[in-house]
XYZ file of C-alpha atoms in Angstrom:
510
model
C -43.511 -20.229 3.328
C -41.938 -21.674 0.336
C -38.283 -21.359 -0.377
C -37.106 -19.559 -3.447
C -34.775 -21.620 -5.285
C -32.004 -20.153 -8.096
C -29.837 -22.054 -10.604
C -26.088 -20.739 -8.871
C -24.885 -20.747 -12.695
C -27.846 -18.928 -14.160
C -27.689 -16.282 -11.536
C -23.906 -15.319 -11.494
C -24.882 -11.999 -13.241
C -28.289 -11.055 -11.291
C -27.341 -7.409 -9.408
C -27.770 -8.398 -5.389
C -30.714 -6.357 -4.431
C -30.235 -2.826 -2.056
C -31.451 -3.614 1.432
C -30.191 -0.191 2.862
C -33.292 1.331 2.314
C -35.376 -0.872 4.944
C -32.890 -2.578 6.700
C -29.422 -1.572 8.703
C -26.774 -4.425 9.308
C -24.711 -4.556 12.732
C -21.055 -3.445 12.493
C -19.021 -6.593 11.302
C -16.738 -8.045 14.367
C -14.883 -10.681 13.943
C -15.871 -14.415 14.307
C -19.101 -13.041 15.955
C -22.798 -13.523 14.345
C -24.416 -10.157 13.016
C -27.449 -9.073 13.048
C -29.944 -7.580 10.524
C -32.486 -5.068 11.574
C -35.146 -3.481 10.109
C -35.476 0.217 10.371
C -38.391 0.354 12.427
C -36.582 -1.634 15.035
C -39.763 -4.317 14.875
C -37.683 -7.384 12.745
C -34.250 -8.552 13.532
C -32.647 -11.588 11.830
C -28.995 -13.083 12.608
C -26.671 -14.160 10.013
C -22.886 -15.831 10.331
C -20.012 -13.140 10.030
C -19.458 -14.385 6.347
C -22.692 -14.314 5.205
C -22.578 -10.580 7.232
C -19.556 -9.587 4.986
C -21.652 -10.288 2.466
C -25.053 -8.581 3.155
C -22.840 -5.279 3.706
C -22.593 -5.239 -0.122
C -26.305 -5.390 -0.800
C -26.247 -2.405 -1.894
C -27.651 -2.896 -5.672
C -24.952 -2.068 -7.396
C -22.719 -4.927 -7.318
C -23.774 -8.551 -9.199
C -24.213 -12.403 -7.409
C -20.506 -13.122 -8.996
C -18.516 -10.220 -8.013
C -20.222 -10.401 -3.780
C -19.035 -14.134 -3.888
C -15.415 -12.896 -5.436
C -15.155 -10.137 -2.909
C -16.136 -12.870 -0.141
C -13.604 -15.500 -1.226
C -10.525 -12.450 -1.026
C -10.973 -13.342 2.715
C -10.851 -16.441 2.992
C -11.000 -19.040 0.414
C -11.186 -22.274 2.459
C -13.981 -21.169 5.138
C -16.589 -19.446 2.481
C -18.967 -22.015 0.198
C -18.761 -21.364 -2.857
C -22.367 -20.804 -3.307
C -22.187 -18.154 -0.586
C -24.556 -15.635 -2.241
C -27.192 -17.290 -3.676
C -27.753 -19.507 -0.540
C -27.988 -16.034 0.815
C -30.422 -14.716 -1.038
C -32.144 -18.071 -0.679
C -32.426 -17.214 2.923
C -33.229 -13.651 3.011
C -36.352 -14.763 0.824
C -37.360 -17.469 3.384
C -37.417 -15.156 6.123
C -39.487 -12.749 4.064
C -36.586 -9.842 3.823
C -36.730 -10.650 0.094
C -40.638 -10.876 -1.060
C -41.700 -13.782 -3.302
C -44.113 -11.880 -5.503
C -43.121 -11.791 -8.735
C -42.695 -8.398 -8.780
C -40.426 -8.142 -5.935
C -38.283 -11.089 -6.903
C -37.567 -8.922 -10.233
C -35.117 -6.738 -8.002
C -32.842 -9.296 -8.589
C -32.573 -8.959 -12.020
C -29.806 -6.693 -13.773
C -31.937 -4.688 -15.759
C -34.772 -4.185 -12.494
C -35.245 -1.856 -9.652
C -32.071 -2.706 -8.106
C -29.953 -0.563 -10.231
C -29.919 2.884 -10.892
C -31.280 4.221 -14.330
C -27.543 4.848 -15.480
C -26.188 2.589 -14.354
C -28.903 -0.087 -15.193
C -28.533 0.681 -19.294
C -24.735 1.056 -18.747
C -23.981 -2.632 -17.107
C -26.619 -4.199 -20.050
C -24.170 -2.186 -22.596
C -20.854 -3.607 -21.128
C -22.513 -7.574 -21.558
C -23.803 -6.806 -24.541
C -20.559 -5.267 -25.988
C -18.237 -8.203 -24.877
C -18.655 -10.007 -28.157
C -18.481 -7.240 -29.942
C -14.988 -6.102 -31.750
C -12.868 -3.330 -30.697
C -13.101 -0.905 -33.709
C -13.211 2.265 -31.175
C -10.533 4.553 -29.473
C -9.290 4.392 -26.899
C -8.530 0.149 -25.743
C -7.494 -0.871 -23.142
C -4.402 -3.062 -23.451
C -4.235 -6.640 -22.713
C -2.505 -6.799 -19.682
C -4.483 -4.184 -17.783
C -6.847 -6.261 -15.702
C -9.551 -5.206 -12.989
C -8.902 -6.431 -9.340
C -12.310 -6.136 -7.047
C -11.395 -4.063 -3.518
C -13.372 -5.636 -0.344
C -13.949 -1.781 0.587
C -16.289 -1.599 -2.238
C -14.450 0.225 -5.263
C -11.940 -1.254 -7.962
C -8.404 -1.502 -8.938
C -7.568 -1.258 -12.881
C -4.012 -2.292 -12.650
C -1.230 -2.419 -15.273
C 1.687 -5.119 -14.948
C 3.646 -3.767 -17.644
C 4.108 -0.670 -16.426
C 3.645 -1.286 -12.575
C 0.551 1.082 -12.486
C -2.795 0.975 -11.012
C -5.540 3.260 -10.527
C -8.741 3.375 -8.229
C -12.066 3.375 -9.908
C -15.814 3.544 -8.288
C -18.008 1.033 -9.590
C -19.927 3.909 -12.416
C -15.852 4.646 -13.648
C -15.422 0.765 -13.901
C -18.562 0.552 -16.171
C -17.743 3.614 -18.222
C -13.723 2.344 -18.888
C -15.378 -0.651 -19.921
C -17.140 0.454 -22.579
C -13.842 2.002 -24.073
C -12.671 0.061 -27.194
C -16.707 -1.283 -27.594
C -18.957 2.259 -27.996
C -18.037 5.513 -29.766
C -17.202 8.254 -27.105
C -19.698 10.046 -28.111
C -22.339 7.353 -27.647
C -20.659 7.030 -23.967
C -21.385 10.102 -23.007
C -24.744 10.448 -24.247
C -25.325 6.323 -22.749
C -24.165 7.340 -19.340
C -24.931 10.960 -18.913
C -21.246 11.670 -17.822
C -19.646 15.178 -18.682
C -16.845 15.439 -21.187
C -14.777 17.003 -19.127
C -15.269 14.229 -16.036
C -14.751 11.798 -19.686
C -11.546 13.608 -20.508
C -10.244 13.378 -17.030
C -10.534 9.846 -16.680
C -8.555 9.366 -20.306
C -6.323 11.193 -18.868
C -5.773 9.652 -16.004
C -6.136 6.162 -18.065
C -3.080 7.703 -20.442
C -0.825 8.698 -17.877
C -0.517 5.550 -16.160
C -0.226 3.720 -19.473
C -3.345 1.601 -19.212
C -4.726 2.860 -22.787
C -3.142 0.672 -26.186
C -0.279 3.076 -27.304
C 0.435 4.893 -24.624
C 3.051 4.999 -21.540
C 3.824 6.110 -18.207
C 5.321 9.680 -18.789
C 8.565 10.169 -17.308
C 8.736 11.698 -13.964
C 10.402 15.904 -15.188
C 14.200 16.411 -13.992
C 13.443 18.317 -10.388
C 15.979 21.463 -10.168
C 18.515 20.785 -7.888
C 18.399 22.385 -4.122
C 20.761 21.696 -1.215
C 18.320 20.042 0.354
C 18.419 16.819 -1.985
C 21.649 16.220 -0.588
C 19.828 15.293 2.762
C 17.736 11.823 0.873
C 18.117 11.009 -3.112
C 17.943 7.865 -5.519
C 20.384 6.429 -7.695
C 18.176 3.853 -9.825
C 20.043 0.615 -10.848
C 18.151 -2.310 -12.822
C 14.853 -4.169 -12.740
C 15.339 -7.151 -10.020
C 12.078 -8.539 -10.995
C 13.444 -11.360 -13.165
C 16.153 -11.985 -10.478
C 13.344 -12.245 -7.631
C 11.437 -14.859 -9.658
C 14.385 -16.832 -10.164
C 15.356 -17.567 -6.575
C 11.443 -16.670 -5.061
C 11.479 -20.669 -4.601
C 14.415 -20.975 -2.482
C 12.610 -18.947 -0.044
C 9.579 -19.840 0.233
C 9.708 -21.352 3.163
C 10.117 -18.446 5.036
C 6.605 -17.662 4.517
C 5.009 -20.849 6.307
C 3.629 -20.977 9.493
C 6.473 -22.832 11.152
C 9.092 -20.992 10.183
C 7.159 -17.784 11.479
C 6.578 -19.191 14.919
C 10.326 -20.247 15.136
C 11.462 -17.169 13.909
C 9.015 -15.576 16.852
C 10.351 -17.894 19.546
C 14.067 -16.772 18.512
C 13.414 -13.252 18.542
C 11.433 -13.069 21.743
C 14.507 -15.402 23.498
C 17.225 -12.525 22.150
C 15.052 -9.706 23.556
C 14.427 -11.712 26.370
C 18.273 -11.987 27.635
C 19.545 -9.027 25.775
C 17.444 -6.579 28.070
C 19.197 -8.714 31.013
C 22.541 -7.904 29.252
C 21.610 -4.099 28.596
C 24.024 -2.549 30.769
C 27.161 -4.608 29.145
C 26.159 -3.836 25.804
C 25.856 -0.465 26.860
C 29.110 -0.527 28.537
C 31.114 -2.416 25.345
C 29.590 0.273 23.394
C 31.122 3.209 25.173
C 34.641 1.379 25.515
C 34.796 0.571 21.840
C 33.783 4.582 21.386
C 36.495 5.530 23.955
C 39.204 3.499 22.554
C 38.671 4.186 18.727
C 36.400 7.341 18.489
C 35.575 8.288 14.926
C 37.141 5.671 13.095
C 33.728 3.473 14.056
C 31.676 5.540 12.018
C 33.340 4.239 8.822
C 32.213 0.414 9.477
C 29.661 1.156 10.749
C 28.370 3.300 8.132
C 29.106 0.278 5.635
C 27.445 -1.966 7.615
C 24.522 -0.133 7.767
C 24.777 -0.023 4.049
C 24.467 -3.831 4.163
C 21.495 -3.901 6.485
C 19.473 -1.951 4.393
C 20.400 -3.860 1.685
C 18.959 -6.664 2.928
C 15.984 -4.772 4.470
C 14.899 -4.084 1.179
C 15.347 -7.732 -0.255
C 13.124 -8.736 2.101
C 10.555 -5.837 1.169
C 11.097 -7.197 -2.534
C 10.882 -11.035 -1.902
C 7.573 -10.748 0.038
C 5.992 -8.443 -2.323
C 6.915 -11.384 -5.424
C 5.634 -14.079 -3.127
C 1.991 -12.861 -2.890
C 1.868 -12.504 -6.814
C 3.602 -8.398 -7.684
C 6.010 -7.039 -9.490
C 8.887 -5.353 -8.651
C 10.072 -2.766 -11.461
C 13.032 -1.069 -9.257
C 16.102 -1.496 -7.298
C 18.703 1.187 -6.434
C 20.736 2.922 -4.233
C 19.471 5.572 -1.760
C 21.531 7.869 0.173
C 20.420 9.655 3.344
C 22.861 12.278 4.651
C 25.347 11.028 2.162
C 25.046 7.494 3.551
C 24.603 4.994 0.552
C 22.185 2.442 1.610
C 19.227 0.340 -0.908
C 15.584 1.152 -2.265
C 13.417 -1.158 -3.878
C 9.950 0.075 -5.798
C 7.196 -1.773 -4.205
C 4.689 0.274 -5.309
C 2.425 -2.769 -6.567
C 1.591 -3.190 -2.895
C -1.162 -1.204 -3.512
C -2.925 -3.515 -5.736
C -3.267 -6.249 -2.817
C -6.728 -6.215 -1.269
C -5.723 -8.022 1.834
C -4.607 -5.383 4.293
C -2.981 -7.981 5.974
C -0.438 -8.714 2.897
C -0.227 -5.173 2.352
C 0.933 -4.912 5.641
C 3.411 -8.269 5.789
C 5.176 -6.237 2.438
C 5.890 -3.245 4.529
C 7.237 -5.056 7.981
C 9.409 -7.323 6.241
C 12.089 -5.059 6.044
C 12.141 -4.475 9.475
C 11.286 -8.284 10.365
C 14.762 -8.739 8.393
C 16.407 -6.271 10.588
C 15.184 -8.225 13.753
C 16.559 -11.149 12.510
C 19.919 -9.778 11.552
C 20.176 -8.118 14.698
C 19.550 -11.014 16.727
C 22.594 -12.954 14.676
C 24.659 -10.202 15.309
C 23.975 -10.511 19.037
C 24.612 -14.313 18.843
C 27.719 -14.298 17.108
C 28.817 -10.844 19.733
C 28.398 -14.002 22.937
C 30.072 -16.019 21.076
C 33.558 -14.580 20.334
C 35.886 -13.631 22.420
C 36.089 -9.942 23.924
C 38.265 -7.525 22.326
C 38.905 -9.857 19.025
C 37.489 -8.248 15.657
C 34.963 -10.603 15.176
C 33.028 -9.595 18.653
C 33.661 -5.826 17.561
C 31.985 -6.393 13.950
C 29.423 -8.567 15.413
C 28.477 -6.153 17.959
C 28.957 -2.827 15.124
C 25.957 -5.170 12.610
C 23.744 -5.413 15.585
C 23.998 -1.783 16.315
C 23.641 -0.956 13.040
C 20.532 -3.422 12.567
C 18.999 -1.551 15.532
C 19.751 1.853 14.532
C 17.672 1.302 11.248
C 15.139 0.074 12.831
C 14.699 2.904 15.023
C 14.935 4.518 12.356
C 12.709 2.989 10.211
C 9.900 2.147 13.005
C 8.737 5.846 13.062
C 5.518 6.602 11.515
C 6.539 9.974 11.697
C 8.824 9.873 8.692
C 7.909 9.037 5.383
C 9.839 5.411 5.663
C 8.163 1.902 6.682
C 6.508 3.005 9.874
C 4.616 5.501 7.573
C 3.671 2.883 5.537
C 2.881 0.631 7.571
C 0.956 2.643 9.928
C -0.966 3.114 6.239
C -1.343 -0.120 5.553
C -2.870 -1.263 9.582
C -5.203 2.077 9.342
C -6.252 1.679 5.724
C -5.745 5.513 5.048
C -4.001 6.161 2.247
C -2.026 9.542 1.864
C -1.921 9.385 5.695
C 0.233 12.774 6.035
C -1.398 14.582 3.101
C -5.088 13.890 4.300
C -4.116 14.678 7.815
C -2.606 18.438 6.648
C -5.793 19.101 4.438
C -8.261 18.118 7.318
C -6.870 20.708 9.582
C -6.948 23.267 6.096
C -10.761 22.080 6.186
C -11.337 23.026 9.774
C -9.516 26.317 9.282
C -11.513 27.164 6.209
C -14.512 26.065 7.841
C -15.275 23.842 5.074
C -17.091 20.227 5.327
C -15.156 17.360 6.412
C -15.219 14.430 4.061
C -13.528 11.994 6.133
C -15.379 9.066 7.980
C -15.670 9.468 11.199
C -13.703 6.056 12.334
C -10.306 7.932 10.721
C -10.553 11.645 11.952
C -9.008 10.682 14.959
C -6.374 9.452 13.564
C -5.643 12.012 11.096
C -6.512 14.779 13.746
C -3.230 13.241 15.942
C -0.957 12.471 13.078
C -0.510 16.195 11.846
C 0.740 17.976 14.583
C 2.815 15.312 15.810
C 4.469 15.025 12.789
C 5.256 18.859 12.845
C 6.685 18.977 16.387
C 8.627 16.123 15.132
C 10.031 18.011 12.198
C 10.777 20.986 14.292
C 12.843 18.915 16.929
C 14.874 16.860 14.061
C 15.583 20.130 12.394
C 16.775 22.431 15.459
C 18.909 19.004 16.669
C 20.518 19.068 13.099
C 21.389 23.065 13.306
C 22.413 22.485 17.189
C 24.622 19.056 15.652
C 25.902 21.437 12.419
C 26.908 24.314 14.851
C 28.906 21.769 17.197
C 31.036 20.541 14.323
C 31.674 24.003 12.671
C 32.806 25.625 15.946
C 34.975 22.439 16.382
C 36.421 21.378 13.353
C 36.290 24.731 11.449
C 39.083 23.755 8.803
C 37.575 20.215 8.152
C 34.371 21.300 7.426
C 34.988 24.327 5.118
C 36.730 21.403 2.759
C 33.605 19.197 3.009
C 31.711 21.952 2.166
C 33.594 22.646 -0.576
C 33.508 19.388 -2.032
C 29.938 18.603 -1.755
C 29.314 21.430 -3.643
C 31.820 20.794 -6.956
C 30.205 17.054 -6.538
C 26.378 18.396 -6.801
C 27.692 21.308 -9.645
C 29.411 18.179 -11.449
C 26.138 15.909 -11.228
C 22.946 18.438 -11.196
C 23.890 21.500 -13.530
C 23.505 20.973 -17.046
C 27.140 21.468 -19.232
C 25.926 21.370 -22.629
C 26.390 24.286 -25.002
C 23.765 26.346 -25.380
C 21.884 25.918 -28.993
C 21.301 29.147 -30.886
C 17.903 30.273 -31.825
C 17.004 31.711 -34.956
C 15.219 35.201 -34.463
């Protein structure tokens, strides 16, 4: 049989043909072959784990050039450039593609590989490209489109730190914006104008359209409760962070990372062996100055975190994001750091995604084991091995702390980021709402296990942390009756003073 052979530049914008209806592809593992079946079961063909990456997006809706961009997100050294069309080179040898003419015309963009929509809709967007933008609403400049190896896209927004998540249809339609009338949109892609007005919406409030901005979040009412966990923005760092990003760089190279490994496995090697001394110093130090700990300790905690979130804001700018925000955040009136990393979200790498979120507590590590250095190297009793051994607690406390995916910190999101399932606690609520309400389940079947365990663990969580808090609360007022009447009263002139509004009232005319 004669092997089809394709210009690679010609053929950039050809639509890869849908092979789901007659053939089923073997779940991708990694650095193993796959295998290609037919759905009788008759005709099996195996295929490389890149070239299996690729076949899983066969699905006739995505073009030659954006399979081989998806491909090269994994791995840019190992995949040939010419991934796709050698592909498709070699599904027609071995007769999955036909040669008729005919069949090799699913291929084409304007064929039987796209949908009638969608087929009219993706000739449109080339057509339009030359065309000039005479037609509400534009896009701006900056807003660019970022192509998700799961199969949708990202439209993101670096001015304003916003993205949003598209299917491949919404990508087409917001294309068209700035080329077509919205009317002829909507009668060119057969979309409602309420599903139209939605996505403007959505397209205004994140402040991808020319003209428009991000709204500003509304002033929440204040409730007691806000004195538990609340922000205090600051300044934009992100100028800052790409100032200095180069001096550490190297913290992100492979040799640094295995030393930093080897060091951290050594502490926790010997500091388990020295557990019940560092146990003991901790209960002399408690015995000998009691309360008056809490105030270093609080303030080195305060530094921790500040450094935590540094390293959240450093490894975020070193794989290419922005970060808009830097503040202070207090939990239980402990001041402590924040940064706004949100543009995590618009890496497609799970494992970057991932690296953003556990390099706070990688930092924390790190610190601790410095702290635990520096407490075996100075003397007992002297201030240094009592501040030394106060930073490591601290270090360890926050990443306790910080560790559980329980709470809405960076085991949270990072158990989001290793699971892929974003709006983890939300998703895992409204699954158990669906079961109640006996209504379909629209979650794949690989993450309803997870969200089925993450719900009511959270809860009992929340119900222990809460009746330990009342059970703490009661302890102290029973004890130290006076002391905490006066804290009471001050926290609440401080959160009148902040959070209720003193202006005069304007009169209104009747």
């Amino acid at each position: 049989m004669q092997q089809q052979k394709f210009d690679a530049n010609n053929c950039q914008d050809w639509i890869c043909p849908d092979l789901t209806k007659d053939w089923k592809l073997d779940s991708l593992r990694r650095s193993k072959p796959v295998t290609l079946r037919s759905r009788s079961g008759k005709v099996a063909y195996e295929f490389n784990r890149w070239e299996g990456y690729a076949l899983k997006h066969f699905t006739g809706q995505y073009s030659v050039a954006q399979v081989q961009h998806l491909c090269n997100f994994l791995n840019d050294d190992a995949i040939a450039p010419n991934l796709v069309v050698e592909l498709i080179e070699k599904l027609f040898s071995l007769g999955v593609l036909s040669n008729s003419p005919q069949k090799s015309k699913q291929l084409k963009k304007n064929e039987d590989s796209v949908t009638p929509d969608t087929e009219n809709l993706a000739q449109l967007v080339d057509e339009s490209q030359s065309q000039p933008a005479l037609h509400f609403p534009i896009l701006k400049s900056v807003v660019h489109w970022i192509p998700h190896p799961d199969g949708y896209w990202l439209l993101r927004n670096p001015e304003n730190v916003t993205f949003l998540q598209v299917e491949h249809r919404d990508k087409l339609i917001i294309s068209l914006f700035g080329k077509q009338p919205l009317a002829e949109i909507i009668e060119l892609t057969k979309i409602e104008a309420e599903e139209l007005q939605n996505l403007l919406k959505l397209l205004t409030v994140t402040g991808m359209i020319e003209g428009t901005q991000p709204p500003k979040p509304p002033r929440k009412k204040f409730h007691i409760l806000q004195l538990l966990s609340f922000q205090v923005p600051l300044f934009n760092p992100d100028q800052w962070l790409n100032k200095h990003l180069a001096k550490v760089r190297f913290i992100f190279t492979t040799s640094f990372f295995y030393f930093l490994l080897q060091i951290l496995t050594l502490t926790l090697i010997i500091s388990l062996a020295q557990l019940p001394r560092i146990i003991e110093t901790g209960q002399q130090l408690w015995d000998k100055q009691g309360i008056i700990l809490l105030l270093p300790l609080a303030m080195l905690l305060m530094v921790v975190v500040s450094f935590h979130e540094l390293a959240h804001a450093f490894t975020l700018k070193h794989y290419g994001g922005i970060v808009p925000e830097i503040g202070l955040l207090f939990v239980c009136l402990l001041p402590g750091a924040y940064t706004n990393t949100t543009d995590a979200y618009c890496l497609v790498r799970r494992r970057q995604r991932a690296l953003v979120v556990a390099a706070g507590v990688i930092c924390q590590l790190s610190v601790g084991a410095i702290a635990w250095g520096l407490w075996n190297l100075f003397p007992p009793n002297s201030w240094w091995n009592t501040g030394s051994y106060l930073l490591m607690i601290a270090a360890l406390l926050t990443v306790v702390m910080n560790l559980n995916p329980l709470n809405k910190f960076d085991g949270y999101y990072l158990a989001v980021a290793l699971t892929g399932i974003n709006n983890l606690r939300k998703r895992s609520f409204q699954l158990y709402l669906d079961l109640f309400k006996n209504r379909p389940i629209n979650e794949k079947a690989d993450d309803q296990t997870i969200l089925l365990a993450y719900a009511p663990a959270s809860l009992l969580y929340t119900i222990w942390v809460f009746s330990n808090l009342l059970f703490w609360l009661s302890k102290i007022l029973r004890d130290n009756l006076t002391a905490t009447l006066i804290t009471l009263v001050v926290l609440v002139v401080w959160a009148l003073y902040f959070y209720l509004p003193f202006s005069t009232p304007k009169l209104r005319s009747k």
